[in-house]
C-alpha cells in the first residue's frame, strides 16, 4: 500500500485525478440507475466528487472505485430521504406478488427485439435496495464483499438480497412480456 | 444437499462466489435434477441478458468537464513518484550494467521492491490510457490488423489473440513504456471494463508466477510464459479477470 507522505497540495490533486476521476463512469451509472434520470444523476455525481475530494485524506488506497461508489450511494440516499422519501419506505410485498406471475421464460426475453428497453423498465420498477445490488453486481461486476461495503449490509445478506432481486425482476419481466403479447 | 439448499446457493454459484467444494456439489446435483437445472439455466440467461442488454450509462462529457473544473486544477501528467533518486543515474549511465546495478542497489521511494514498482507503473499506465483518450494507437477488433502494427515498433512480436467469442472483444493496440522499456499494450473490453494486457520479453531472473494483487481498485495479474512477461490490469472483478488470464494463457 502506498503511504501518504507530506505531499504539497498539488500532489494531492494530481493523485485525486489519477485515482478517483477514472471511476466517473461507474459513479454516474450507479447514480443514473438509482435516480432514473439524467439531471439528478449529474448533480449527485458532481456532489459526490466534491465530497470525495474533501474526504480524500481518509482514503487509504485499497479500492478507489468501491470507495467512490460508497460515497455516491450515500449521497443518493441522502437525496432520496430529502426528496423522494416514499421510495425508501415503499416495501414490496413479495408474498402477494409471487403468486400471480407466469413462470419466467428467459428465451422469450432474448427473442424480443426490445429486450434492452424491457430490461430497463423492469429494473426501474424494482425497489431501490434491489436495483442497487443488481446494478453493482451485473453492470459493475463487483464481488459480494465489495457490494456489502457499498450497500452497507452484512456480507451474508448480499446473496439473499440478490436472489430476491432476481426473483422480483423475473416477475416484472414475465408481466411485461405477457402484456407485450 | 436438498433441492431447497441448492436453490438457496444457486445465486452464489452463478456469481462465482462459492468455494470449490460447494461448486462441485452443485454441479453434481444439477446433472441429475431437472427442476434445479432449469432454474439455474433461467437465472444464468437472465444474468447474461442484464449484462449484455441493460444499458450502462457512461458519464456525459459535459459532466466530466464540470467536475474537472469544480475540483481545483492540478498539474497533469505528473509521475506518481516525482524526483526519484535513481532517475539521474539511469540517465547518466551509458552502460546497461550500471542501470541494472542502480536498479538493485538504490532503495525505491516508499520502500517498494522492483516488482511492486513495476506493478505501480502498470497501474499508472492503465489509468493514463483511460484518462488521456489515448487508449489505442491502432484501433481494430481484428487481430490480423493489430499484431502486424507492432512490427517495426518493437524488437519482439507480441501475441494477439481473438477472444470475442468468450466475451472479451479486442479493441486495439498501443505502444507503452514500463520500467523504461517499450511494451506492447493490447486492449480488450468486457462490457464497459477496459482490460490492458502488457507484454514484453521477460527478464532472466523474473519469477514465473505471481499472485493477483489489488491496487487502487484495479486487479492486476502478472505471469511469464515462453520468455515473455505479461501483466493484465482492469477494474473488472477478479473472477472474470481470472477467466481472461486463463484464456490468454492457454492460447498458443
Tab-separated table of C-alpha atoms in Angstrom:
chain	number	residue	atom	x	y	z
A	1	UNK	CA	0.000	0.000	0.000
A	2	UNK	CA	1.187	3.495	-0.745
A	3	UNK	CA	1.995	5.555	2.249
A	4	UNK	CA	0.755	9.078	2.466
A	5	UNK	CA	3.686	11.400	2.504
A	6	UNK	CA	3.700	15.076	3.253
A	7	UNK	CA	2.617	15.966	-0.195
A	8	UNK	CA	2.079	19.506	-1.252
A	9	UNK	CA	-1.489	20.240	-2.219
A	10	UNK	CA	-0.670	19.986	-5.910
A	11	UNK	CA	0.295	16.369	-5.478
A	12	UNK	CA	-2.895	15.552	-3.601
A	13	UNK	CA	-4.848	16.980	-6.504
A	14	UNK	CA	-2.816	15.067	-9.041
A	15	UNK	CA	-3.304	11.898	-7.054
A	16	UNK	CA	-7.029	12.502	-6.767
A	17	UNK	CA	-7.231	12.983	-10.523
A	18	UNK	CA	-5.281	9.823	-11.123
A	19	UNK	CA	-7.015	7.613	-8.590
A	20	UNK	CA	-10.624	8.810	-8.317
A	21	UNK	CA	-11.518	10.573	-11.572
A	22	UNK	CA	-11.197	7.464	-13.774
A	23	UNK	CA	-14.174	5.896	-11.975
A	24	UNK	CA	-16.625	8.558	-13.063
A	25	UNK	CA	-18.481	6.225	-15.413
A	26	UNK	CA	-19.136	3.787	-12.574
A	27	UNK	CA	-20.268	6.672	-10.369
A	28	UNK	CA	-22.627	8.024	-12.994
A	29	UNK	CA	-24.007	4.615	-13.945
A	30	UNK	CA	-24.941	3.900	-10.318
A	31	UNK	CA	-26.465	7.341	-9.724
A	32	UNK	CA	-28.360	7.178	-13.019
A	33	UNK	CA	-29.899	3.792	-12.219
A	34	UNK	CA	-30.794	4.846	-8.680
A	35	UNK	CA	-32.377	8.196	-9.590
A	36	UNK	CA	-33.664	7.079	-13.001
A	37	UNK	CA	-32.993	10.438	-14.606
A	38	UNK	CA	-30.018	12.275	-16.105
A	39	UNK	CA	-30.400	15.590	-14.401
A	40	UNK	CA	-30.439	14.367	-10.792
A	41	UNK	CA	-27.740	11.814	-11.532
A	42	UNK	CA	-25.402	14.523	-12.841
A	43	UNK	CA	-25.973	16.756	-9.814
A	44	UNK	CA	-25.454	13.878	-7.404
A	45	UNK	CA	-22.265	12.673	-9.082
A	46	UNK	CA	-20.852	16.179	-9.001
A	47	UNK	CA	-21.747	16.498	-5.322
A	48	UNK	CA	-20.223	13.070	-4.669
A	49	UNK	CA	-16.968	14.132	-6.288
A	50	UNK	CA	-16.756	17.252	-4.164
A	51	UNK	CA	-17.339	15.131	-1.074
A	52	UNK	CA	-14.805	12.585	-2.248
A	53	UNK	CA	-12.226	15.316	-2.695
A	54	UNK	CA	-12.961	16.731	0.733
A	55	UNK	CA	-12.542	13.329	2.374
A	56	UNK	CA	-9.729	12.121	0.154
A	57	UNK	CA	-7.445	12.118	3.178
A	58	UNK	CA	-9.451	9.233	4.633
A	59	UNK	CA	-8.919	7.103	1.527
A	60	UNK	CA	-6.199	4.553	2.144
A	61	UNK	CA	-5.638	3.296	-1.332
A	62	UNK	CA	-7.282	-0.102	-1.297
A	63	UNK	CA	-10.244	0.136	-3.644
A	64	UNK	CA	-10.836	3.506	-5.261
A	65	UNK	CA	-13.929	2.507	-7.194
A	66	UNK	CA	-15.585	0.944	-4.145
A	67	UNK	CA	-14.678	3.954	-2.027
A	68	UNK	CA	-16.163	6.366	-4.570
A	69	UNK	CA	-19.296	4.255	-5.111
A	70	UNK	CA	-19.923	4.205	-1.356
A	71	UNK	CA	-19.901	7.998	-1.384
A	72	UNK	CA	-22.162	8.121	-4.456
A	73	UNK	CA	-24.591	5.687	-2.868
A	74	UNK	CA	-24.726	7.650	0.399
A	75	UNK	CA	-25.157	10.934	-1.448
A	76	UNK	CA	-28.033	9.425	-3.428
A	77	UNK	CA	-29.715	8.069	-0.292
A	78	UNK	CA	-29.466	11.446	1.454
A	79	UNK	CA	-31.099	12.971	-1.608
A	80	UNK	CA	-33.846	10.322	-1.555
A	81	UNK	CA	-34.530	10.993	2.123
A	82	UNK	CA	-34.946	14.687	1.391
A	83	UNK	CA	-36.794	14.500	-1.917
A	84	UNK	CA	-38.263	11.062	-2.513
A	85	UNK	CA	-38.768	9.634	0.939
A	86	UNK	CA	-41.633	7.462	-0.307
A	87	UNK	CA	-39.208	5.408	-2.409
A	88	UNK	CA	-37.294	4.423	0.693
A	89	UNK	CA	-40.358	3.363	2.621
A	90	UNK	CA	-42.264	1.547	-0.119
A	91	UNK	CA	-41.863	-2.012	0.938
A	92	UNK	CA	-42.613	-4.633	-1.580
A	93	UNK	CA	-44.969	-7.389	-0.654
A	94	UNK	CA	-43.272	-10.429	-2.083
A	95	UNK	CA	-45.885	-12.888	-0.828
A	96	UNK	CA	-48.709	-11.353	-2.802
A	97	UNK	CA	-46.723	-10.724	-5.940
A	98	UNK	CA	-45.083	-14.087	-6.109
A	99	UNK	CA	-48.356	-15.942	-6.585
A	100	UNK	CA	-49.619	-14.109	-9.627
A	101	UNK	CA	-46.969	-14.201	-12.322
A	102	UNK	CA	-46.474	-16.784	-15.013
A	103	UNK	CA	-43.158	-18.562	-14.849
A	104	UNK	CA	-40.417	-16.521	-16.454
A	105	UNK	CA	-39.151	-17.826	-19.753
A	106	UNK	CA	-35.753	-16.256	-20.428
A	107	UNK	CA	-35.783	-17.391	-24.052
A	108	UNK	CA	-38.813	-15.218	-24.605
A	109	UNK	CA	-36.853	-12.216	-23.395
A	110	UNK	CA	-33.938	-12.958	-25.681
A	111	UNK	CA	-36.269	-13.213	-28.657
A	112	UNK	CA	-37.656	-9.747	-28.006
A	113	UNK	CA	-36.264	-7.045	-30.224
A	114	UNK	CA	-36.842	-4.513	-27.479
A	115	UNK	CA	-35.284	-6.645	-24.749
A	116	UNK	CA	-32.995	-3.845	-23.631
A	117	UNK	CA	-35.954	-1.500	-23.212
A	118	UNK	CA	-37.909	-4.178	-21.336
A	119	UNK	CA	-34.984	-4.797	-19.017
A	120	UNK	CA	-34.673	-1.101	-18.326
A	121	UNK	CA	-38.348	-0.846	-17.498
A	122	UNK	CA	-38.270	-3.913	-15.253
A	123	UNK	CA	-35.117	-2.791	-13.447
A	124	UNK	CA	-36.521	0.689	-12.889
A	125	UNK	CA	-39.653	-0.784	-11.344
A	126	UNK	CA	-37.620	-2.620	-8.715
A	127	UNK	CA	-37.403	-1.192	-5.211
A	128	UNK	CA	-34.241	0.825	-4.665
A	129	UNK	CA	-32.482	-1.757	-2.478
A	130	UNK	CA	-32.929	-4.450	-5.142
A	131	UNK	CA	-31.968	-2.198	-8.014
A	132	UNK	CA	-28.718	-1.149	-6.401
A	133	UNK	CA	-27.414	-4.666	-5.732
A	134	UNK	CA	-28.260	-5.769	-9.280
A	135	UNK	CA	-26.510	-2.769	-10.836
A	136	UNK	CA	-23.434	-3.270	-8.661
A	137	UNK	CA	-23.316	-6.991	-9.407
A	138	UNK	CA	-24.310	-7.259	-13.070
A	139	UNK	CA	-23.165	-3.940	-14.511
A	140	UNK	CA	-20.161	-3.198	-12.323
A	141	UNK	CA	-19.206	-6.846	-11.822
A	142	UNK	CA	-18.451	-6.288	-8.132
A	143	UNK	CA	-17.934	-9.119	-5.655
A	144	UNK	CA	-20.338	-9.812	-2.795
A	145	UNK	CA	-17.762	-8.427	-0.407
A	146	UNK	CA	-17.490	-5.151	-2.296
A	147	UNK	CA	-21.275	-4.864	-2.611
A	148	UNK	CA	-21.691	-5.429	1.128
A	149	UNK	CA	-19.462	-2.443	1.886
A	150	UNK	CA	-21.128	-0.116	-0.617
A	151	UNK	CA	-24.732	-1.073	0.180
A	152	UNK	CA	-23.931	-1.117	3.898
A	153	UNK	CA	-25.306	-4.613	4.542
A	154	UNK	CA	-23.704	-7.707	6.100
A	155	UNK	CA	-21.825	-9.831	3.525
A	156	UNK	CA	-24.188	-12.726	4.196
A	157	UNK	CA	-27.150	-10.607	3.150
A	158	UNK	CA	-25.829	-9.831	-0.318
A	159	UNK	CA	-26.612	-13.244	-1.795
A	160	UNK	CA	-30.136	-13.408	-0.423
A	161	UNK	CA	-30.880	-9.859	-1.497
A	162	UNK	CA	-29.608	-10.573	-4.998
A	163	UNK	CA	-31.749	-13.715	-5.094
A	164	UNK	CA	-34.848	-11.746	-4.106
A	165	UNK	CA	-33.978	-9.012	-6.591
A	166	UNK	CA	-33.680	-11.547	-9.412
A	167	UNK	CA	-36.934	-13.253	-8.474
A	168	UNK	CA	-38.676	-9.907	-8.482
A	169	UNK	CA	-37.069	-8.952	-11.776
A	170	UNK	CA	-38.228	-12.194	-13.369
A	171	UNK	CA	-41.775	-11.472	-12.228
A	172	UNK	CA	-41.640	-7.983	-13.665
A	173	UNK	CA	-40.260	-9.273	-16.934
A	174	UNK	CA	-42.822	-12.009	-17.378
A	175	UNK	CA	-45.581	-9.489	-16.655
A	176	UNK	CA	-44.137	-7.126	-19.258
A	177	UNK	CA	-43.549	-9.910	-21.777
A	178	UNK	CA	-47.124	-11.108	-21.412
A	179	UNK	CA	-48.640	-7.682	-21.867
A	180	UNK	CA	-46.404	-7.111	-24.884
A	181	UNK	CA	-48.018	-10.191	-26.301
B	1	UNK	CA	-27.998	-31.334	-0.180
B	2	UNK	CA	-31.697	-30.972	-0.863
B	3	UNK	CA	-33.183	-29.003	-3.734
B	4	UNK	CA	-34.034	-26.226	-1.281
B	5	UNK	CA	-30.390	-25.963	-0.243
B	6	UNK	CA	-29.287	-25.981	-3.866
B	7	UNK	CA	-31.748	-23.291	-4.897
B	8	UNK	CA	-30.614	-21.135	-1.996
B	9	UNK	CA	-26.985	-21.460	-3.046
B	10	UNK	CA	-27.582	-21.034	-6.803
B	11	UNK	CA	-27.043	-17.250	-6.843
B	12	UNK	CA	-23.631	-17.742	-5.271
B	13	UNK	CA	-22.891	-20.464	-7.797
B	14	UNK	CA	-23.892	-18.265	-10.724
B	15	UNK	CA	-21.891	-15.325	-9.372
B	16	UNK	CA	-18.795	-17.442	-8.791
B	17	UNK	CA	-18.815	-16.706	-5.063
B	18	UNK	CA	-18.806	-20.243	-3.638
B	19	UNK	CA	-15.865	-22.331	-2.576
B	20	UNK	CA	-14.751	-25.117	-4.952
B	21	UNK	CA	-16.254	-27.876	-2.820
B	22	UNK	CA	-19.671	-26.267	-2.813
B	23	UNK	CA	-19.404	-25.635	-6.562
B	24	UNK	CA	-18.752	-29.312	-7.128
B	25	UNK	CA	-21.728	-30.369	-5.020
B	26	UNK	CA	-23.991	-28.082	-7.010
B	27	UNK	CA	-22.603	-29.198	-10.354
B	28	UNK	CA	-23.245	-32.816	-9.462
B	29	UNK	CA	-26.773	-32.050	-8.305
B	30	UNK	CA	-27.572	-30.074	-11.472
B	31	UNK	CA	-26.561	-33.023	-13.623
B	32	UNK	CA	-29.392	-35.178	-12.383
B	33	UNK	CA	-32.015	-32.714	-11.136
B	34	UNK	CA	-34.205	-31.302	-13.883
B	35	UNK	CA	-36.010	-28.785	-11.687
B	36	UNK	CA	-32.877	-27.190	-10.274
B	37	UNK	CA	-31.047	-27.188	-13.564
B	38	UNK	CA	-33.986	-25.411	-15.181
B	39	UNK	CA	-33.861	-22.701	-12.520
B	40	UNK	CA	-30.122	-22.478	-12.984
B	41	UNK	CA	-30.399	-22.050	-16.748
B	42	UNK	CA	-33.132	-19.418	-16.437
B	43	UNK	CA	-31.105	-17.425	-13.899
B	44	UNK	CA	-27.982	-17.682	-15.975
B	45	UNK	CA	-29.797	-16.496	-19.089
B	46	UNK	CA	-31.239	-13.623	-17.101
B	47	UNK	CA	-27.782	-12.683	-15.895
B	48	UNK	CA	-26.384	-12.703	-19.434
B	49	UNK	CA	-29.370	-10.690	-20.618
B	50	UNK	CA	-28.753	-7.997	-17.987
B	51	UNK	CA	-25.006	-7.928	-18.508
B	52	UNK	CA	-25.259	-7.593	-22.255
B	53	UNK	CA	-28.642	-5.926	-22.661
B	54	UNK	CA	-29.113	-3.477	-19.806
B	55	UNK	CA	-27.784	-0.043	-20.532
B	56	UNK	CA	-24.577	1.119	-18.910
B	57	UNK	CA	-24.672	4.889	-18.509
B	58	UNK	CA	-21.240	6.445	-19.009
B	59	UNK	CA	-20.680	9.903	-17.541
B	60	UNK	CA	-21.687	12.620	-20.042
B	61	UNK	CA	-18.789	14.688	-21.402
B	62	UNK	CA	-20.049	17.982	-20.008
B	63	UNK	CA	-20.385	16.497	-16.530
B	64	UNK	CA	-16.801	15.316	-16.792
B	65	UNK	CA	-15.758	18.844	-17.711
B	66	UNK	CA	-17.828	20.381	-14.942
B	67	UNK	CA	-16.334	18.101	-12.300
B	68	UNK	CA	-12.805	18.674	-13.517
B	69	UNK	CA	-13.202	22.432	-13.268
B	70	UNK	CA	-15.012	22.310	-9.951
B	71	UNK	CA	-12.138	20.463	-8.365
B	72	UNK	CA	-9.164	22.815	-8.275
B	73	UNK	CA	-6.914	22.234	-11.237
B	74	UNK	CA	-3.847	20.192	-10.626
B	75	UNK	CA	-0.869	19.775	-12.832
B	76	UNK	CA	-1.436	16.852	-15.100
B	77	UNK	CA	0.746	14.067	-16.281
B	78	UNK	CA	2.934	14.142	-13.238
B	79	UNK	CA	4.657	10.877	-12.479
B	80	UNK	CA	3.415	9.110	-9.387
B	81	UNK	CA	6.807	9.354	-7.758
B	82	UNK	CA	8.338	12.665	-8.702
B	83	UNK	CA	12.076	13.198	-8.357
B	84	UNK	CA	13.097	9.580	-7.991
B	85	UNK	CA	16.608	9.435	-6.590
B	86	UNK	CA	17.744	6.820	-9.082
B	87	UNK	CA	16.490	8.646	-12.099
B	88	UNK	CA	19.624	10.706	-12.753
B	89	UNK	CA	21.718	7.580	-12.531
B	90	UNK	CA	19.951	5.856	-15.354
B	91	UNK	CA	20.195	8.993	-17.431
B	92	UNK	CA	23.907	9.319	-16.822
B	93	UNK	CA	24.621	5.676	-17.340
B	94	UNK	CA	25.582	4.757	-20.840
B	95	UNK	CA	26.137	1.127	-19.951
B	96	UNK	CA	23.194	-1.084	-19.191
B	97	UNK	CA	25.044	-2.807	-16.379
B	98	UNK	CA	25.181	0.413	-14.438
B	99	UNK	CA	21.462	0.790	-14.784
B	100	UNK	CA	20.916	-2.713	-13.520
B	101	UNK	CA	23.189	-2.077	-10.550
B	102	UNK	CA	21.362	1.113	-9.745
B	103	UNK	CA	18.130	-0.783	-10.056
B	104	UNK	CA	19.124	-3.283	-7.427
B	105	UNK	CA	21.069	-1.114	-5.015
B	106	UNK	CA	19.232	2.145	-4.703
B	107	UNK	CA	16.211	1.876	-2.459
B	108	UNK	CA	12.965	2.953	-4.030
B	109	UNK	CA	10.778	5.621	-2.624
B	110	UNK	CA	8.272	4.226	-0.162
B	111	UNK	CA	10.377	1.094	0.164
B	112	UNK	CA	8.951	-0.552	-2.928
B	113	UNK	CA	10.787	-3.509	-4.350
B	114	UNK	CA	11.284	-3.810	-8.116
B	115	UNK	CA	8.198	-5.893	-8.575
B	116	UNK	CA	5.950	-3.523	-6.649
B	117	UNK	CA	7.441	-0.650	-8.533
B	118	UNK	CA	6.584	-2.139	-11.928
B	119	UNK	CA	3.132	-3.011	-10.587
B	120	UNK	CA	2.623	0.645	-9.722
B	121	UNK	CA	3.797	1.600	-13.213
B	122	UNK	CA	1.285	-0.826	-14.695
B	123	UNK	CA	-1.486	0.833	-12.683
B	124	UNK	CA	-0.346	4.301	-13.782
B	125	UNK	CA	-0.163	3.272	-17.450
B	126	UNK	CA	-3.614	1.753	-17.232
B	127	UNK	CA	-5.067	4.877	-15.621
B	128	UNK	CA	-3.351	7.159	-18.126
B	129	UNK	CA	-4.694	5.086	-21.007
B	130	UNK	CA	-8.212	5.620	-19.655
B	131	UNK	CA	-7.832	9.313	-18.921
B	132	UNK	CA	-5.973	10.762	-21.844
B	133	UNK	CA	-8.283	9.439	-24.588
B	134	UNK	CA	-5.244	7.597	-25.848
B	135	UNK	CA	-6.398	4.084	-25.227
B	136	UNK	CA	-5.159	2.678	-28.523
B	137	UNK	CA	-2.756	3.674	-31.305
B	138	UNK	CA	-4.287	1.161	-33.642
B	139	UNK	CA	-7.995	0.598	-33.264
B	140	UNK	CA	-9.214	-2.706	-34.607
B	141	UNK	CA	-11.078	-5.770	-33.464
B	142	UNK	CA	-9.110	-7.821	-36.000
B	143	UNK	CA	-6.023	-9.435	-34.525
B	144	UNK	CA	-4.526	-9.665	-38.009
B	145	UNK	CA	-4.520	-5.883	-38.084
B	146	UNK	CA	-3.284	-5.317	-34.535
B	147	UNK	CA	-0.388	-7.774	-34.454
B	148	UNK	CA	1.392	-6.518	-37.615
B	149	UNK	CA	1.044	-2.950	-36.388
B	150	UNK	CA	3.628	-3.685	-33.663
B	151	UNK	CA	6.159	-4.903	-36.227
B	152	UNK	CA	8.989	-2.431	-36.535
B	153	UNK	CA	7.952	-0.615	-33.373
B	154	UNK	CA	9.151	-3.355	-31.038
B	155	UNK	CA	12.027	-5.811	-31.205
B	156	UNK	CA	9.701	-8.651	-30.297
B	157	UNK	CA	6.415	-9.909	-31.640
B	158	UNK	CA	3.616	-9.894	-29.077
B	159	UNK	CA	0.856	-12.467	-29.362
B	160	UNK	CA	-2.562	-11.000	-30.063
B	161	UNK	CA	-5.488	-13.370	-29.590
B	162	UNK	CA	-9.121	-13.111	-30.577
B	163	UNK	CA	-11.326	-13.643	-27.513
B	164	UNK	CA	-14.519	-12.108	-28.892
B	165	UNK	CA	-16.332	-15.424	-28.671
B	166	UNK	CA	-15.513	-15.540	-24.974
B	167	UNK	CA	-16.931	-12.078	-24.355
B	168	UNK	CA	-13.651	-10.177	-24.427
B	169	UNK	CA	-13.691	-8.213	-27.697
B	170	UNK	CA	-10.366	-6.846	-28.937
B	171	UNK	CA	-10.255	-3.039	-29.006
B	172	UNK	CA	-6.779	-2.416	-30.378
B	173	UNK	CA	-3.104	-1.979	-29.560
B	174	UNK	CA	-0.884	0.707	-28.152
B	175	UNK	CA	2.810	1.265	-27.653
B	176	UNK	CA	3.576	1.924	-23.991
B	177	UNK	CA	6.524	2.041	-21.602
B	178	UNK	CA	7.061	0.095	-18.426
B	179	UNK	CA	10.144	0.444	-16.342
B	180	UNK	CA	11.692	2.492	-19.163
B	181	UNK	CA	11.323	-0.240	-21.747
B	182	UNK	CA	8.839	-0.344	-24.606
B	183	UNK	CA	5.969	-2.786	-24.175
B	184	UNK	CA	3.054	-3.872	-26.289
B	185	UNK	CA	-0.282	-2.920	-24.753
B	186	UNK	CA	-3.134	-4.960	-26.185
B	187	UNK	CA	-6.543	-3.633	-25.190
B	188	UNK	CA	-9.647	-5.732	-24.621
B	189	UNK	CA	-13.032	-4.986	-23.131
B	190	UNK	CA	-15.585	-6.787	-21.010
B	191	UNK	CA	-18.822	-4.849	-21.072
B	192	UNK	CA	-17.636	-1.350	-20.190
B	193	UNK	CA	-14.495	-2.508	-18.437
B	194	UNK	CA	-11.217	-1.889	-20.211
B	195	UNK	CA	-8.535	-4.561	-19.895
B	196	UNK	CA	-4.933	-3.656	-20.639
B	197	UNK	CA	-2.616	-6.559	-21.425
B	198	UNK	CA	1.036	-5.530	-21.324
B	199	UNK	CA	3.587	-7.800	-22.986
B	200	UNK	CA	7.363	-7.664	-23.130
B	201	UNK	CA	10.308	-10.082	-23.103
B	202	UNK	CA	10.911	-11.494	-19.633
B	203	UNK	CA	13.963	-10.502	-17.639
B	204	UNK	CA	16.162	-13.503	-16.905
B	205	UNK	CA	15.552	-13.568	-13.202
B	206	UNK	CA	11.865	-12.939	-13.489
B	207	UNK	CA	9.827	-15.350	-11.393
B	208	UNK	CA	7.280	-17.317	-13.336
B	209	UNK	CA	4.163	-16.886	-11.295
B	210	UNK	CA	2.719	-14.121	-9.202
B	211	UNK	CA	-0.327	-13.842	-7.062
B	212	UNK	CA	-3.019	-11.475	-8.293
B	213	UNK	CA	-2.973	-8.181	-6.433
B	214	UNK	CA	-5.481	-5.384	-5.983
B	215	UNK	CA	-4.261	-1.832	-6.372
B	216	UNK	CA	-6.381	1.314	-6.232
B	217	UNK	CA	-9.481	-0.626	-7.157
B	218	UNK	CA	-7.818	-2.449	-10.046
B	219	UNK	CA	-6.951	-6.096	-10.246
B	220	UNK	CA	-3.514	-6.908	-11.536
B	221	UNK	CA	-2.182	-10.287	-12.602
B	222	UNK	CA	1.348	-11.000	-13.786
B	223	UNK	CA	2.884	-14.130	-15.230
B	224	UNK	CA	5.684	-15.235	-17.534
B	225	UNK	CA	5.479	-17.752	-20.311
B	226	UNK	CA	7.770	-18.739	-23.164
B	227	UNK	CA	10.233	-15.955	-22.497
B	228	UNK	CA	7.604	-13.223	-22.261
B	229	UNK	CA	6.198	-11.430	-19.248
B	230	UNK	CA	2.538	-10.481	-19.152
B	231	UNK	CA	0.650	-8.032	-16.976
B	232	UNK	CA	-3.119	-7.859	-17.046
B	233	UNK	CA	-4.912	-4.997	-15.355
B	234	UNK	CA	-8.543	-3.968	-15.173
B	235	UNK	CA	-11.257	-2.807	-12.822
B	236	UNK	CA	-13.138	-5.944	-13.826
B	237	UNK	CA	-13.975	-8.305	-10.956
B	238	UNK	CA	-11.423	-10.904	-10.016
B	239	UNK	CA	-13.411	-13.921	-11.258
B	240	UNK	CA	-13.886	-12.644	-14.799
B	241	UNK	CA	-10.340	-11.319	-14.950
B	242	UNK	CA	-9.016	-14.749	-13.973
B	243	UNK	CA	-11.090	-16.192	-16.799
B	244	UNK	CA	-9.437	-13.723	-19.176
B	245	UNK	CA	-5.989	-14.653	-17.856
B	246	UNK	CA	-6.733	-18.335	-18.324
B	247	UNK	CA	-7.853	-17.762	-21.925
B	248	UNK	CA	-4.715	-15.783	-22.753
B	249	UNK	CA	-2.522	-18.399	-21.100
B	250	UNK	CA	-3.991	-21.335	-22.993
B	251	UNK	CA	-3.943	-19.615	-26.374
B	252	UNK	CA	-0.928	-20.548	-28.471
